[in-house]
CSV table of C-alpha atoms in Angstrom, one decimal:
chain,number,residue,atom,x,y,z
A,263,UNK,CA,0.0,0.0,0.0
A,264,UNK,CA,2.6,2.4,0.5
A,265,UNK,CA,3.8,1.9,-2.9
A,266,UNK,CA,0.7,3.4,-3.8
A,267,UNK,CA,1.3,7.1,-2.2
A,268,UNK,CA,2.8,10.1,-3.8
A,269,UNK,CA,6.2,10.0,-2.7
A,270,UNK,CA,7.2,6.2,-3.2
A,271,UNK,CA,5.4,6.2,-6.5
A,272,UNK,CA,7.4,9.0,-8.0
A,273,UNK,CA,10.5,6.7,-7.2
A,274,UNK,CA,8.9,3.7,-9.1
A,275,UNK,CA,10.8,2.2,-12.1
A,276,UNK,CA,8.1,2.6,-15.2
A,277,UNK,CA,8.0,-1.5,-15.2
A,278,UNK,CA,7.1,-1.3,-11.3
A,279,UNK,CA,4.7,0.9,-11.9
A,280,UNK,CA,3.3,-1.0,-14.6
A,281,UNK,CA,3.1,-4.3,-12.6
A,282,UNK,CA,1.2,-2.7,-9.7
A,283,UNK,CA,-1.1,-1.0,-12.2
A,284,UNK,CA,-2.6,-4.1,-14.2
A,285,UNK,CA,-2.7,-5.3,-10.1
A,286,UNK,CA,-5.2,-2.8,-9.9
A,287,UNK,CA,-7.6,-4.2,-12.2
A,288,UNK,CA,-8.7,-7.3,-10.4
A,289,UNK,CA,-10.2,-4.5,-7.9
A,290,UNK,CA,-12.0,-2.7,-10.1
A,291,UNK,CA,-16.1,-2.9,-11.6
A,292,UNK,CA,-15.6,-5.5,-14.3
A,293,UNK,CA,-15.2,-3.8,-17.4
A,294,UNK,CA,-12.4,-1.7,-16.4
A,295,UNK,CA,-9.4,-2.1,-18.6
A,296,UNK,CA,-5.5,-0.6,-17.8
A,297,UNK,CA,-4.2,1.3,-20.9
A,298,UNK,CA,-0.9,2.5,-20.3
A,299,UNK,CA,1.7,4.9,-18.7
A,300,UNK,CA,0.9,8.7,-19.4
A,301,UNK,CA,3.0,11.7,-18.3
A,302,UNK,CA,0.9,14.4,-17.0
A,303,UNK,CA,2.7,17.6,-15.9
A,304,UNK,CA,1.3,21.7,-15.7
A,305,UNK,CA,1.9,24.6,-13.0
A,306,UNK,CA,5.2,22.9,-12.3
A,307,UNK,CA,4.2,19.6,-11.0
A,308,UNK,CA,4.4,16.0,-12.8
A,309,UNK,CA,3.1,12.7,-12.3
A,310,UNK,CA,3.9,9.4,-14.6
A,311,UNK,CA,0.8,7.5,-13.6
A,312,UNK,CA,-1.4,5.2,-15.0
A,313,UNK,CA,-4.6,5.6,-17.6
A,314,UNK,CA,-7.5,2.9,-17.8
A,315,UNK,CA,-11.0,2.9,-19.8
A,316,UNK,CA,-14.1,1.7,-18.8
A,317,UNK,CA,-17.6,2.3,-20.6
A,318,UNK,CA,-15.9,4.7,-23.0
A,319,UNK,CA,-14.8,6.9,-20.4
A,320,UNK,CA,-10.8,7.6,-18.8
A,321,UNK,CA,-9.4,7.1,-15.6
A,322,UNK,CA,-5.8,7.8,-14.0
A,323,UNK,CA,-4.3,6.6,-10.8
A,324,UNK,CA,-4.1,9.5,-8.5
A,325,UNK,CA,-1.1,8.2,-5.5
A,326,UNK,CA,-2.4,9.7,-1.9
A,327,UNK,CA,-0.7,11.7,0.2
A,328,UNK,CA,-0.6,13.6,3.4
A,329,UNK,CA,-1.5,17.1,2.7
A,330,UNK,CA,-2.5,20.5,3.9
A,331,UNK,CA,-5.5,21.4,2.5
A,332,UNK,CA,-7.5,25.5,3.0
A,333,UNK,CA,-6.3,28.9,2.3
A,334,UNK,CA,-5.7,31.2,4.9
A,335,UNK,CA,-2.7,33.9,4.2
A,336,UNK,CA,-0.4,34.0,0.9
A,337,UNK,CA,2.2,31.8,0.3
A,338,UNK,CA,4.5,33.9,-2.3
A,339,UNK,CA,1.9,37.4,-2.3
A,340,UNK,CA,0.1,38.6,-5.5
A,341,UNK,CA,2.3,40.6,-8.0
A,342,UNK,CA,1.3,44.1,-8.6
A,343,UNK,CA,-0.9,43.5,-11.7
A,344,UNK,CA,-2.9,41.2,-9.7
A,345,UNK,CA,-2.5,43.4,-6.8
A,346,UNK,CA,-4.5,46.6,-8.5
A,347,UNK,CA,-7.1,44.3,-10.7
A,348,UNK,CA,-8.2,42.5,-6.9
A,349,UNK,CA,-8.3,45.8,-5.2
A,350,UNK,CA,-10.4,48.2,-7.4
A,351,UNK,CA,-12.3,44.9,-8.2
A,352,UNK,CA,-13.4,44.2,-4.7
A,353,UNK,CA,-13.9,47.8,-3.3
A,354,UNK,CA,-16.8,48.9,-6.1
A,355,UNK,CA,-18.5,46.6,-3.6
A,356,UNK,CA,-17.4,48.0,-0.3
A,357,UNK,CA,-14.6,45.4,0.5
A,358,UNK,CA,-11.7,47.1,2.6
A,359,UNK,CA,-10.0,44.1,3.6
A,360,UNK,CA,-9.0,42.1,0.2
A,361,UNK,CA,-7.3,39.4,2.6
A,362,UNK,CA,-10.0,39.0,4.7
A,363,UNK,CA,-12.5,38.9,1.8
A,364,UNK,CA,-10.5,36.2,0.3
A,365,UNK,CA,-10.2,34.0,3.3
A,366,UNK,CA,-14.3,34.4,4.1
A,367,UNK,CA,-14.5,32.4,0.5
A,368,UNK,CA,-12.3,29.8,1.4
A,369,UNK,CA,-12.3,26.3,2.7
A,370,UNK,CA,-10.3,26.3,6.6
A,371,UNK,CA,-6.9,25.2,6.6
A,372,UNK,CA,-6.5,21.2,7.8
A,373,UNK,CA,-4.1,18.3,7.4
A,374,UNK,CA,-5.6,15.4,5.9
A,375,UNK,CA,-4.7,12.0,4.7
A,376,UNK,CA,-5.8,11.4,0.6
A,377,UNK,CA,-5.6,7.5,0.0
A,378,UNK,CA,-5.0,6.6,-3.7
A,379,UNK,CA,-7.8,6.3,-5.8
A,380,UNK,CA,-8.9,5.7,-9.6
A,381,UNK,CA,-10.2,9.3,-11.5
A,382,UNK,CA,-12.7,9.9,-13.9
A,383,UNK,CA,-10.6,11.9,-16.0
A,384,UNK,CA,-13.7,14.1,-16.5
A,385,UNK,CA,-16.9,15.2,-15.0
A,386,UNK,CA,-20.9,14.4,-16.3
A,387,UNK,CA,-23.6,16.4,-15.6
A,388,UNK,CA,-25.9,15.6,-13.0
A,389,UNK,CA,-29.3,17.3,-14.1
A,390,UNK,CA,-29.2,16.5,-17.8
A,391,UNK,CA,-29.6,13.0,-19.1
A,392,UNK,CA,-28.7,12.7,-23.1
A,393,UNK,CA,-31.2,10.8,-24.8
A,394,UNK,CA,-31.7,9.6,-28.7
A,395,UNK,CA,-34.2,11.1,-30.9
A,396,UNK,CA,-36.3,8.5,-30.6
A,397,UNK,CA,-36.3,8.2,-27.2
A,398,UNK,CA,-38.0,11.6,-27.0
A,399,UNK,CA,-40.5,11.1,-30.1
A,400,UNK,CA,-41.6,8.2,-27.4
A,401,UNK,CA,-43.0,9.8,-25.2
A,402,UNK,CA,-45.4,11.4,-27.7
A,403,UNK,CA,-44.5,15.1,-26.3
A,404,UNK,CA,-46.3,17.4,-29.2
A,405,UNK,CA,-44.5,20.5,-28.0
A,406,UNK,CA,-41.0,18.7,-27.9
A,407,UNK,CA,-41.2,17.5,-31.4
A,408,UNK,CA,-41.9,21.0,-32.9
A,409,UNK,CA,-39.4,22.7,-30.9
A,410,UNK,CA,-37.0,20.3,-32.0
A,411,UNK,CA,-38.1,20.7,-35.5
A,412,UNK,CA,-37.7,24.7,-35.4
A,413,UNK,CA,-34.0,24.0,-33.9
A,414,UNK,CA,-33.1,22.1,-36.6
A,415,UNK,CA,-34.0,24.6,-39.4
A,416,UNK,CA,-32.8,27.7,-37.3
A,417,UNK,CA,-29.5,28.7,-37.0
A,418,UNK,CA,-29.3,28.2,-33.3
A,419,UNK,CA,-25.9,26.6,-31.7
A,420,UNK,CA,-28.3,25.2,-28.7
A,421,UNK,CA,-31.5,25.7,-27.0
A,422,UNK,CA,-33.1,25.5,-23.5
A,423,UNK,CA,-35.9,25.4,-22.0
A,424,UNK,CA,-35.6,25.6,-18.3
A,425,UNK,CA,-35.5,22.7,-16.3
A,426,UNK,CA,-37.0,20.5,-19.6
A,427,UNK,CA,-35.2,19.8,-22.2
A,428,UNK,CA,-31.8,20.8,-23.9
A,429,UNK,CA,-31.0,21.1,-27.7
A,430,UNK,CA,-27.4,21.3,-28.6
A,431,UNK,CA,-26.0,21.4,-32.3
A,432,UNK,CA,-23.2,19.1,-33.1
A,433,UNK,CA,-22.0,19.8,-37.2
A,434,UNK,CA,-25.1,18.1,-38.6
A,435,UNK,CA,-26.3,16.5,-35.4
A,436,UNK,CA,-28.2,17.7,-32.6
A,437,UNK,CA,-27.6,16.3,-29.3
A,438,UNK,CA,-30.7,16.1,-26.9
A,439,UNK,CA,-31.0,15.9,-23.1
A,440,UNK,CA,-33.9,16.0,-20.9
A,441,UNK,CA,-33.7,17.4,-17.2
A,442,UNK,CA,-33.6,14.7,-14.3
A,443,UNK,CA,-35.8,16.1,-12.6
A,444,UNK,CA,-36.5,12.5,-10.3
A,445,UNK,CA,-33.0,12.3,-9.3
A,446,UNK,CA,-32.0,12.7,-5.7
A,447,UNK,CA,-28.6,12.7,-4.0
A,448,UNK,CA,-29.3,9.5,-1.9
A,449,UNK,CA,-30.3,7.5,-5.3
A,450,UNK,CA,-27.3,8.6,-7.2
A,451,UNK,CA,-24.6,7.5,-4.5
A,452,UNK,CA,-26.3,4.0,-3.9
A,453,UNK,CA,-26.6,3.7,-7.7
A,454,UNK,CA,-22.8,4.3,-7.9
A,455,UNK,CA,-21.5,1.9,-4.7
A,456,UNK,CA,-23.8,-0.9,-6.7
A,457,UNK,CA,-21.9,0.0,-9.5
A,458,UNK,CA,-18.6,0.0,-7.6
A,459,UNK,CA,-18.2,3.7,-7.5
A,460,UNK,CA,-17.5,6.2,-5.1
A,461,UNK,CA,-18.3,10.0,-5.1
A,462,UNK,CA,-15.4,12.8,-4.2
A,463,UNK,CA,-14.9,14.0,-0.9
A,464,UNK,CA,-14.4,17.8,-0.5
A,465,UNK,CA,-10.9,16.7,0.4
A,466,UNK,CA,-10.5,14.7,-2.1
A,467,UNK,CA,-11.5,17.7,-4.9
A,468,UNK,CA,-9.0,19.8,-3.6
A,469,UNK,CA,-6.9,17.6,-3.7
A,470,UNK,CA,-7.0,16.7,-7.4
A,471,UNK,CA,-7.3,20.4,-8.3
A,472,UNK,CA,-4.0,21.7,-6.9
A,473,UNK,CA,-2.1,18.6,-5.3
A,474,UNK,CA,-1.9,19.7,-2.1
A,475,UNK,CA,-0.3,23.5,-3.5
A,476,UNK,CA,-0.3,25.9,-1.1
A,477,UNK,CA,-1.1,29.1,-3.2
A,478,UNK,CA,-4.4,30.7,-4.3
A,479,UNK,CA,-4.4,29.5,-7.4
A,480,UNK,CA,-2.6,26.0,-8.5
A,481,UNK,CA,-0.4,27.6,-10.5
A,482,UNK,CA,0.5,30.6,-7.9
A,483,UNK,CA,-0.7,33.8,-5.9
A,484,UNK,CA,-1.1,35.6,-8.7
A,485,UNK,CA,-3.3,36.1,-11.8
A,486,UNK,CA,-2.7,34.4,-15.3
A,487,UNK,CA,-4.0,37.2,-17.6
A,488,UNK,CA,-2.7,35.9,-20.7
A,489,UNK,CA,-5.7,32.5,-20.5
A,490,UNK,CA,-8.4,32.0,-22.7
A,491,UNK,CA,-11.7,31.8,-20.2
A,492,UNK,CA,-15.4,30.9,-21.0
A,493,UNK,CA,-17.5,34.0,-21.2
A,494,UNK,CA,-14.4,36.4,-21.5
A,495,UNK,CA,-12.8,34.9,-24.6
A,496,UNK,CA,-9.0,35.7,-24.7
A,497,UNK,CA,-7.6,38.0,-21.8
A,498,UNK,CA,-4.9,39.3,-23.6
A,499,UNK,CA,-7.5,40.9,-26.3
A,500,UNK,CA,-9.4,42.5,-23.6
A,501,UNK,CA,-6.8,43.6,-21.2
A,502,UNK,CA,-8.0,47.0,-21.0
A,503,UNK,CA,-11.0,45.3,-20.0
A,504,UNK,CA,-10.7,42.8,-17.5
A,505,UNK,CA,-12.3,44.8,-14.7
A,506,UNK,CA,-15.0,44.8,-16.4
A,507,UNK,CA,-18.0,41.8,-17.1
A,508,UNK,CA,-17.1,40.9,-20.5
A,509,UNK,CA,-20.3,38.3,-19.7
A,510,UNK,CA,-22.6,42.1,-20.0
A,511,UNK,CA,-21.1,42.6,-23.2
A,512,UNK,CA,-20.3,40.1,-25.8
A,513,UNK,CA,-18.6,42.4,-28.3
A,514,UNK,CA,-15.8,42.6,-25.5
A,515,UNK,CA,-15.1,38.7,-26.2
A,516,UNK,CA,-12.3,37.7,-28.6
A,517,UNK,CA,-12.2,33.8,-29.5
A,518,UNK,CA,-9.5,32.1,-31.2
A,519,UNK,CA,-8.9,28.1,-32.0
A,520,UNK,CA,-7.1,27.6,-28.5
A,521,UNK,CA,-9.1,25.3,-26.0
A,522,UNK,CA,-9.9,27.2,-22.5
A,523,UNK,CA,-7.3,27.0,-20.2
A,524,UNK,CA,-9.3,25.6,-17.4
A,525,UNK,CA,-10.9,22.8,-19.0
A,526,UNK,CA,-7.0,21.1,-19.9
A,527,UNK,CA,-5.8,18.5,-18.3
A,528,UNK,CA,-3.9,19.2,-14.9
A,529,UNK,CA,-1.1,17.5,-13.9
A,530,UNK,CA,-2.8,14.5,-12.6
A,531,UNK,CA,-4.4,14.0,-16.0
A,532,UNK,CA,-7.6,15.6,-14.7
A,533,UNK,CA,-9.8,17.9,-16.0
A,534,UNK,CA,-12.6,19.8,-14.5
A,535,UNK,CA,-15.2,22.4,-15.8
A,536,UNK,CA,-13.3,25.9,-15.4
A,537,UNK,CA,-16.5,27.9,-15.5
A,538,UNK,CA,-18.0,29.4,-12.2
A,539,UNK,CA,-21.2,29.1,-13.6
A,540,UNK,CA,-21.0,25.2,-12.5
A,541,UNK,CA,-20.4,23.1,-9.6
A,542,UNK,CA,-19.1,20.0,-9.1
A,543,UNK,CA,-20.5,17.7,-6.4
A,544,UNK,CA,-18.5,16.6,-3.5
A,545,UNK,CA,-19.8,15.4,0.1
A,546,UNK,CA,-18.2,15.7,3.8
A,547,UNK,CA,-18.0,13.1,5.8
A,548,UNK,CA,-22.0,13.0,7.0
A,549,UNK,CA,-23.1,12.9,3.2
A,550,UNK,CA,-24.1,16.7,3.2
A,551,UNK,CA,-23.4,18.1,-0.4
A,552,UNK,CA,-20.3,20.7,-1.0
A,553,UNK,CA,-20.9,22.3,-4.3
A,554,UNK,CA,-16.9,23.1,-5.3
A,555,UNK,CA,-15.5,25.0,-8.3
A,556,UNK,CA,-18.3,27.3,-8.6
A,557,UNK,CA,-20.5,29.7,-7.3
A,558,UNK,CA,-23.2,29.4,-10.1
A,559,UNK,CA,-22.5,32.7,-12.0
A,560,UNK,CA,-22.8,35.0,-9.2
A,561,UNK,CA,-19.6,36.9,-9.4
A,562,UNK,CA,-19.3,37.1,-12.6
A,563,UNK,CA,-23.3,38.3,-13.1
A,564,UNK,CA,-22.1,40.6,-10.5
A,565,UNK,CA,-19.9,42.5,-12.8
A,566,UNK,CA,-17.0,41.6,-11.2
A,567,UNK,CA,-14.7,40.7,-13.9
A,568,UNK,CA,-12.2,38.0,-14.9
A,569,UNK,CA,-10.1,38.0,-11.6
A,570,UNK,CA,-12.9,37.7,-8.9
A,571,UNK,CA,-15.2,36.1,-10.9
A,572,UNK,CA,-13.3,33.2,-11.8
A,573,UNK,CA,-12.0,32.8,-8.4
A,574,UNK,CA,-14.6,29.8,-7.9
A,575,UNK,CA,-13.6,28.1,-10.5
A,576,UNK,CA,-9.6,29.0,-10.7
A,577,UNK,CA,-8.8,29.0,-6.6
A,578,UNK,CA,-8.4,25.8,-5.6
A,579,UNK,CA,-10.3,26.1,-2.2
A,580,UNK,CA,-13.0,28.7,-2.6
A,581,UNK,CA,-16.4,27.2,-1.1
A,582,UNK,CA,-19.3,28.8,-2.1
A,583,UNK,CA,-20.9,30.3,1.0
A,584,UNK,CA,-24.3,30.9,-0.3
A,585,UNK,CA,-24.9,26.9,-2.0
A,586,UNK,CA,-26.7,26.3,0.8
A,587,UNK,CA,-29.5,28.1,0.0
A,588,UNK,CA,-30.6,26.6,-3.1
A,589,UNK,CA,-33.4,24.3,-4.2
A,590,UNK,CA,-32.0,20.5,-4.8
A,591,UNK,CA,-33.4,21.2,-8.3
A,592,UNK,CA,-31.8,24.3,-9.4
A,593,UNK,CA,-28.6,23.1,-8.0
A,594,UNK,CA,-28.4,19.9,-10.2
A,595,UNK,CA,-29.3,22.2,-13.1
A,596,UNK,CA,-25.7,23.2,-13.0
A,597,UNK,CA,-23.8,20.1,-11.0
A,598,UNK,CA,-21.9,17.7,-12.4
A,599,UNK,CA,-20.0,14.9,-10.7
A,600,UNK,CA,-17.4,12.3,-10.8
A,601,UNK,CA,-16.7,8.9,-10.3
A,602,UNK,CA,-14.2,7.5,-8.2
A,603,UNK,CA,-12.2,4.0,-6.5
A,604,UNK,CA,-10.8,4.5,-3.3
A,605,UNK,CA,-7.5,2.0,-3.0
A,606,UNK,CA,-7.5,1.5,1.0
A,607,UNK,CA,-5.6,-1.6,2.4
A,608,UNK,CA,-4.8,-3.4,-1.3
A,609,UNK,CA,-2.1,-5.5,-0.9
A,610,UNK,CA,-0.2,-4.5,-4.1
């Protein structure tokens, strides 16, 4: 077992590695298949580590470790551009105390022990189930079919109607999901362990999102103004800009062929949503939901700009103070989740 933690792993010869990997499998749902070694490596940290399949979907080995988790004071300090953008920012809304502001969104600062586990290398959503064409024309929904019928000849990149259905173009398909509106928390974790499946912990996310970092951000205290964010388009087109909501203003966004710089894989081989307008579902250790890597929009509705109102979805322990007082249903609307194996006291 302690093979299988960060520090002894990294010292692993590729062929151990390899040989404790397929080891794995016998523990898994059956299905699961190992595919290989992958080298993973971004905001200076880098992991060798193991992918496997299963139902059409990755997974990588994440090693455990002992780590301190929470955000409290600054490791390195924010640079000066950073600095500026947080201050004026925060005090159009009466903040004096930028530190203090920042700690009030953050999760407390603890030790904690992260055993090793198996990754869904991405998330699904938890309130939108895709289903075929005919599928839908089965349940005999007269509405449905015509407003799928008007997508199709319109020139519409997608389509929603709240909390119903969800019409997406793809080229010369059109994907369709229909809200789960029947779904509830308790269902979906004992329909996982059945299916061999665990669901993260809020240690566990944090965890995966900046491997046990220490700065704000997992790539450092300060600001990266040169990404490419969802609703703000490239940063470095809209510098003179970036206090502003480029979300109120579309003409403000500049898109080019690169992929958003949250949604890439992170140095475990992980990727996660990088949009604050979405959470991603994690529990404590009673079961209670902790919506992480989001605060549903609110910042950035707020006008707050790039720098505060990505900080849900960029600092790796903001916890969104105000999740709580959502309805179940207009949570899932914006949750998606992941599955994972927790690899506690395997002999390997």
């Amino acid at each position: 077992m302690e093979a299988l933690n960060r520090d002894a792993w990294k010292g692993l010869s590729a062929e151990e590695k390899e040989k404790r990997l397929r080891g794995l499998v016998n523990h898994f749902p059956t299905g699961m298949m190992y595919e290989g070694l992958e080298t993973f490596e971004r905001f200076g940290q880098r992991i060798e580590t193991g992918v496997f399949s299963y139902d059409e979907q990755r997974f990588v080995f994440v090693p455990g470790d002992r780590v301190t988790l929470g955000w409290d004071r600054w490791q390195d300090g924010m640079n000066e551009e950073t600095s500026a953008d947080l201050l004026e920012t925060v005090s159009e809304y009466g903040v004096e105390d930028v530190d203090s502001f920042l700690s009030s969104q953050m999760s407390p600062v603890r030790e904690v022990h992260i055993a090793p586990m198996l990754v869904e290398c991405s998330n699904h959503s938890l309130g939108w189930l895709e289903v075929t064409e005919a599928e839908t024309m089965a349940q005999e929904n007269a509405y449905f079919a015509e407003e799928l019928e008007k997508f199709k000849l319109s020139d519409l990149n997608q389509y929603e109607l709240h909390q119903e259905f969800r019409l997406v173009r793809q080229g010369e398909a059109v994907q369709i999901f229909w809200f789960n509106e029947d779904l509830t928390l308790d269902y979906l974790i004992d329909e996982e362990e059945k299916a061999g499946f665990d669901l993260l912990t809020e240690d566990e996310w944090e965890y995966l999102y900046g491997g046990g970092c220490r700065t704000l951000f997992p790539w450092g205290d300060s600001f990266e103004y040169t990404m490419k964010l969802k609703h703000f388009g490239s940063l470095e087109e809209v510098k003179g800009n970036v206090s502003e909501s480029a979300e109120s203003d579309p003409s403000l966004i500049v898109e080019d062929d690169r992929p958003y710089d949250l949604e890439l894989p992170n140095f475990f081989g992980v990727q996660f949503a990088g949009d604050p307008y979405n959470y991603e579902l994690t529990l404590d250790t009673s079961g209670t939901m902790i919506p992480k890597g989001g605060d549903g929009g609110a910042m950035i509705c707020g006008g707050m700009g790039p720098l505060v109102g990505f900080l849900p979805a960029a600092a790796v322990y903001y916890r969104d103070g105000n999740a709580g007082e959502l309805d179940w249903e207009d949570m899932i609307d914006y949750m998606n989740y992941r599955r994972v194996i927790r690899l506690t006291d395997l002999a390997v």
